[in-house]
Coordinates of C-alpha atoms in Angstrom, one line a residue:
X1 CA 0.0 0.0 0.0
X2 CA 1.5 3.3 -0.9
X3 CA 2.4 6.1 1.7
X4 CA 1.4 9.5 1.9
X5 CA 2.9 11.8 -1.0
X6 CA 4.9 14.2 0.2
X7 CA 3.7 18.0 0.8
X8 CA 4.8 19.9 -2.4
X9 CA 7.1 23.1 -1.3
X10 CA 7.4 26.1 -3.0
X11 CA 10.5 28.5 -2.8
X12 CA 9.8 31.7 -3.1
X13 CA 13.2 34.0 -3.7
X14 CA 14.8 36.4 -1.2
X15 CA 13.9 39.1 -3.4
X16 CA 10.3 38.2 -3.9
X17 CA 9.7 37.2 -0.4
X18 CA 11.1 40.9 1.0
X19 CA 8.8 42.5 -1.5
X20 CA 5.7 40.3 -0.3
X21 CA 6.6 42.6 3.3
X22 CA 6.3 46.0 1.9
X23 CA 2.9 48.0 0.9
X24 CA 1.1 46.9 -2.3
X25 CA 1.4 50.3 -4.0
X26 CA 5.2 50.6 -2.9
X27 CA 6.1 46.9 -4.8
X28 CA 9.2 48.3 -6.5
X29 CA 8.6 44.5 -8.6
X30 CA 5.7 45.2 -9.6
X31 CA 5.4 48.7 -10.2
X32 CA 9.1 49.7 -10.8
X33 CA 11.7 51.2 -8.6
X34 CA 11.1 54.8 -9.6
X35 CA 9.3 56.9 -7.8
X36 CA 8.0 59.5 -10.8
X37 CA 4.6 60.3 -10.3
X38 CA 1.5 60.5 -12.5
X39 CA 2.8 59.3 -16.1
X40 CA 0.5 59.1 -17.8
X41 CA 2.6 58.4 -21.9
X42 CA 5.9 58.4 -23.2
X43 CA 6.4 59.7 -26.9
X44 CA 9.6 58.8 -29.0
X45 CA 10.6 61.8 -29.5
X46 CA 14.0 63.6 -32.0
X47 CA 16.7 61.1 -32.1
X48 CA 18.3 60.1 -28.7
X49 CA 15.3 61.2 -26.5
X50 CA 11.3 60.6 -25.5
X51 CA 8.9 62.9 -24.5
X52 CA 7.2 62.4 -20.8
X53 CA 4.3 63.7 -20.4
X54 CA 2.9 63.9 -16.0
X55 CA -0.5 65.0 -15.5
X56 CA -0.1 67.8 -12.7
X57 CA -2.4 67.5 -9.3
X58 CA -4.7 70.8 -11.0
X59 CA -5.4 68.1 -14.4
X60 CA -2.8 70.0 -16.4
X61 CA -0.5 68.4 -18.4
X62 CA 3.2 68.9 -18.6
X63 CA 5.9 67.3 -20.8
X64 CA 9.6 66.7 -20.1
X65 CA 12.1 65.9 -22.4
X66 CA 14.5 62.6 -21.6
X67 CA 17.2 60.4 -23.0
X68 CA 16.7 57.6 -24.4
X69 CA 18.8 54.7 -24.8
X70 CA 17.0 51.6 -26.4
X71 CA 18.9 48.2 -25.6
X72 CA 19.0 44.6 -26.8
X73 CA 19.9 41.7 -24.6
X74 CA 22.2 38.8 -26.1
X75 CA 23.0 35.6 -25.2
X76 CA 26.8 35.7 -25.9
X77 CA 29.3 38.6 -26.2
X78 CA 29.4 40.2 -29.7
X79 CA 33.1 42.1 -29.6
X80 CA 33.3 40.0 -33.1
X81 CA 30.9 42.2 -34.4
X82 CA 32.7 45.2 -33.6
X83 CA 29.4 46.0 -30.8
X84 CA 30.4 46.5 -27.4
X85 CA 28.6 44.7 -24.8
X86 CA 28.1 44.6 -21.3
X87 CA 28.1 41.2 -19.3
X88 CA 24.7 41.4 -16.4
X89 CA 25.5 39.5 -13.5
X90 CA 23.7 36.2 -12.9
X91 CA 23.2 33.2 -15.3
X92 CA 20.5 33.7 -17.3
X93 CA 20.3 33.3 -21.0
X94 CA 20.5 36.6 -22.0
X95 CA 23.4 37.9 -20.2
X96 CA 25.0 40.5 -22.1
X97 CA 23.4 43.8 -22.7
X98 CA 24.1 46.6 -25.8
X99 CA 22.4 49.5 -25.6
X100 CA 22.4 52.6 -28.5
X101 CA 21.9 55.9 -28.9
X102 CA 18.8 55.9 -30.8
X103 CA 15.5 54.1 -32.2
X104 CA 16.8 54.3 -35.4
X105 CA 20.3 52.6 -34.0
X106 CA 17.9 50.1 -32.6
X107 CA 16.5 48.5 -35.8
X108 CA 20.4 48.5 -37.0
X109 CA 21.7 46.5 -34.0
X110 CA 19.0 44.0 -34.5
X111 CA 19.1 43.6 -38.0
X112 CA 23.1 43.2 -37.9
X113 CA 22.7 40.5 -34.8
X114 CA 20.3 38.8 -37.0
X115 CA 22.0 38.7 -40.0
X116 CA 25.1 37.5 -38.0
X117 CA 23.2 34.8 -36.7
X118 CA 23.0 36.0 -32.9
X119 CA 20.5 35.2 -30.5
X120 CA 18.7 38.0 -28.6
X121 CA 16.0 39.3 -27.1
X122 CA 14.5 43.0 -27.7
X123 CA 11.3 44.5 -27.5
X124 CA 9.5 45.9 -30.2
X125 CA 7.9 49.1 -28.4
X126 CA 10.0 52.1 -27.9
X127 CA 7.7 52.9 -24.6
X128 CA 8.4 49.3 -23.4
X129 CA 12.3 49.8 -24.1
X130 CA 12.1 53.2 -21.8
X131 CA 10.0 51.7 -18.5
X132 CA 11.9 49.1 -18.7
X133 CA 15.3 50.5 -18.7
X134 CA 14.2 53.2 -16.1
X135 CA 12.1 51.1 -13.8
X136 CA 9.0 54.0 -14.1
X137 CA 5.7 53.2 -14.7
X138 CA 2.3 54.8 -16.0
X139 CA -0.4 55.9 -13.9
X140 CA 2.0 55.5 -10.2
X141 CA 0.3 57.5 -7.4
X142 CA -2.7 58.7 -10.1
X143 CA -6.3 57.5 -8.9
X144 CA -8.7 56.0 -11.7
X145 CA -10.9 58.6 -11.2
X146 CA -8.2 61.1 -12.5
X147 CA -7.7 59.6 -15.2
X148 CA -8.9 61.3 -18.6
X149 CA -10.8 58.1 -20.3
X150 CA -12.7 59.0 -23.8
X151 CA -15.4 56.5 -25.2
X152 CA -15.2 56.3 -29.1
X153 CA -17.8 54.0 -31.2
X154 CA -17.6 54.5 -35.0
X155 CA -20.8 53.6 -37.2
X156 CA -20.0 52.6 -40.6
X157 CA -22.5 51.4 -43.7
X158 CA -21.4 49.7 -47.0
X159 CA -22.5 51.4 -49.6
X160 CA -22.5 50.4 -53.2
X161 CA -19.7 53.3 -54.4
X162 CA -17.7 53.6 -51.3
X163 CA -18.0 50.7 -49.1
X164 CA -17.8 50.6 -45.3
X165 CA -17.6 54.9 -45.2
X166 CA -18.1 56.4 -41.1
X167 CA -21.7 57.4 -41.1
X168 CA -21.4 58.7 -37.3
X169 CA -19.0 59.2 -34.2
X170 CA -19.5 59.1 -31.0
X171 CA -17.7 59.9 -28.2
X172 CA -18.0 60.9 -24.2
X173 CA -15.2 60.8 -21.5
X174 CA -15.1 60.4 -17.6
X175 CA -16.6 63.8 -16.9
X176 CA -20.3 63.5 -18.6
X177 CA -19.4 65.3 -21.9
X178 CA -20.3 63.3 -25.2
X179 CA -20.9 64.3 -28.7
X180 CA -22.4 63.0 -31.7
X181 CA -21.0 63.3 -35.3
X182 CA -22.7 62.7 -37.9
X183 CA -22.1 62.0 -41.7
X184 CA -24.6 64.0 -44.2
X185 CA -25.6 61.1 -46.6
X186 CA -26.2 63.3 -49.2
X187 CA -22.5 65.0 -49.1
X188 CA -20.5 61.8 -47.7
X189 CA -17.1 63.0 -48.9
X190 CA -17.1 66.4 -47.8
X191 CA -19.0 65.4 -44.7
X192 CA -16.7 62.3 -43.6
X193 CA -14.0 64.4 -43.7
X194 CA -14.8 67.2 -41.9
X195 CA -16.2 64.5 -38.9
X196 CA -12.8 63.2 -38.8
X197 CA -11.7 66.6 -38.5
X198 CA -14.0 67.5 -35.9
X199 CA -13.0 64.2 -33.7
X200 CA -9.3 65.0 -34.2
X201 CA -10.2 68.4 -33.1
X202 CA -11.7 66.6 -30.1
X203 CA -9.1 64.3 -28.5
X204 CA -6.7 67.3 -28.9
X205 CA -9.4 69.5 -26.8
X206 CA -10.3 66.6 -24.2
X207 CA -6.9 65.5 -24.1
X208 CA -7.5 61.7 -23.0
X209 CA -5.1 59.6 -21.2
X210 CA -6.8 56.8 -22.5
X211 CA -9.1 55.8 -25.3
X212 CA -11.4 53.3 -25.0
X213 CA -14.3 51.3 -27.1
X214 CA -15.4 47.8 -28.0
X215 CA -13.5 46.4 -30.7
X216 CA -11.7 49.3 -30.8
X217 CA -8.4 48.2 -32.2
X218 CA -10.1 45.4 -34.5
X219 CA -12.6 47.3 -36.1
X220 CA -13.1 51.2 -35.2
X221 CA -9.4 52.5 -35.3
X222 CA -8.7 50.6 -38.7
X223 CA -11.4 51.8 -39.8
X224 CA -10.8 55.4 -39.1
X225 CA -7.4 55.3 -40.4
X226 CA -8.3 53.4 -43.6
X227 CA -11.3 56.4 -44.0
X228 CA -8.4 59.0 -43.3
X229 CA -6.1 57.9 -45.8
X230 CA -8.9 57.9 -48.3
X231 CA -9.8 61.3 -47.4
X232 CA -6.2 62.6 -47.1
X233 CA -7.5 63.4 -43.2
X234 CA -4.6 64.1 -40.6
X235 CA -4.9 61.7 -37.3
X236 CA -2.5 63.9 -35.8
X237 CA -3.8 62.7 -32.1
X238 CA -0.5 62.2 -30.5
X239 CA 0.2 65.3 -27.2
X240 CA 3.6 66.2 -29.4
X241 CA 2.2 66.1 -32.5
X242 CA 2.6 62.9 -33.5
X243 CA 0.3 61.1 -35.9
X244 CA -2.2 57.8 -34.9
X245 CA 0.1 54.4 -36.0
X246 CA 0.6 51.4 -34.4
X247 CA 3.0 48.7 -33.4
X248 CA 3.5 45.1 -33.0
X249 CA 2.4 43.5 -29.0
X250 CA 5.3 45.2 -26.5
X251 CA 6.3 41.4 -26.4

């Protein structure tokens, strides 16, 4: 007859166990070890730098300007390459680190570690690449209710000449506002593009932190930007400037 099994164990690391002591919001593992308050995005900004933009306690926004230094890990030292490296301490696979000056120094490095045959690791988000490297995160010490949160649905109709063109927009945010734009079906060009005017004209004026909306990145966003390109409309959405794109998952 067979004994008892014994009692699975779990062991937890030195690190992990002292964070477990301190308070939640204070978790330097889980929500980085700097301190900045009230991030609420980071921008790529001119080569070499990101743009940081801190909602103030009065719901202003301000930006700061900061370096940026992307970085790749790699599982062996590259000196062959001519890329200098610097070897982390533990023994994990990826144990050398090379970081550059720039985004666009970025794409190089990995494209020459590729093509040499390396193995690495690197994210493919600029944002990722700076919390990461500087331990900050979004949103620290900000309460949800702070937060600037805009509501976007998109209607669209197929039509026989112009398929699948925006027939209305709506939008609302945390405070109550909302506002409904709406495509004249008897002047759909004209009218389609001045909406997507008028709702660029909005996020710059409300200013979100976040955007939200059901199948927002599936279907409404595309859709918008596909409309836009059509129309030769500017999605110029971004707090620096900066126009609406997107990127690959930050992993």
């Amino acid at each position: 007859m067979a004994g008892n099994a014994p009692a699975l164990q779990f062991v937890i690391p030195s690190e992990v166990e002292e964070s477990l002591d301190v308070e939640f919001e204070k978790n330097t593992l889980l929500f980085g070890a700097d301190p900045t308050p009230r991030i609420v995005a980071v921008e790529l900004g001119e080569s070499g730098t990101v743009r940081v933009h801190r909602r103030k306690a009065d719901g202003s926004t301000v930006t700061d300007v900061e370096p940026f230094h992307p970085f790749v890990w790699a599982d062996s030292d590259v000196v062959d390459l001519g890329i200098e490296t610097e070897k982390l301490q533990g023994d994990l696979k990826y144990g050398w680190l090379i970081t550059v000056d720039s985004w666009k120094e970025l794409i190089a490095l990995r494209n020459g570690l590729k093509n040499g045959g390396r193995d690495f690791f690197a994210f493919t988000d600029p944002v990722q690449h700076y919390l990461t490297s500087t331990g900050r995160t979004l949103f620290k010490d900000l309460a949800f209710e702070a937060l600037k949160r805009m509501q976007i649905e998109v209607l669209s109709i197929a039509g026989t000449g112009d398929p699948d063109h925006v027939m209305s927009i709506a939008l609302s945010d945390n405070t109550g506002w909302d506002e409904l734009i709406i495509v004249d079906a008897n002047n759909v060009e004209e009218s389609e593009r001045n909406a997507l005017r008028r709702l660029t004209e909005l996020i710059k004026e409300r200013d979100p932190d976040v955007i939200e909306g059901h199948d927002l990145f599936r279907v409404h966003l595309p859709l918008v930007v596909a409309r836009a390109k059509k129309l030769k409309a500017k999605l110029d959405w971004g707090r620096s400037g900066g126009f609406l794109r997107s990127r690959p998952s930050r992993l």
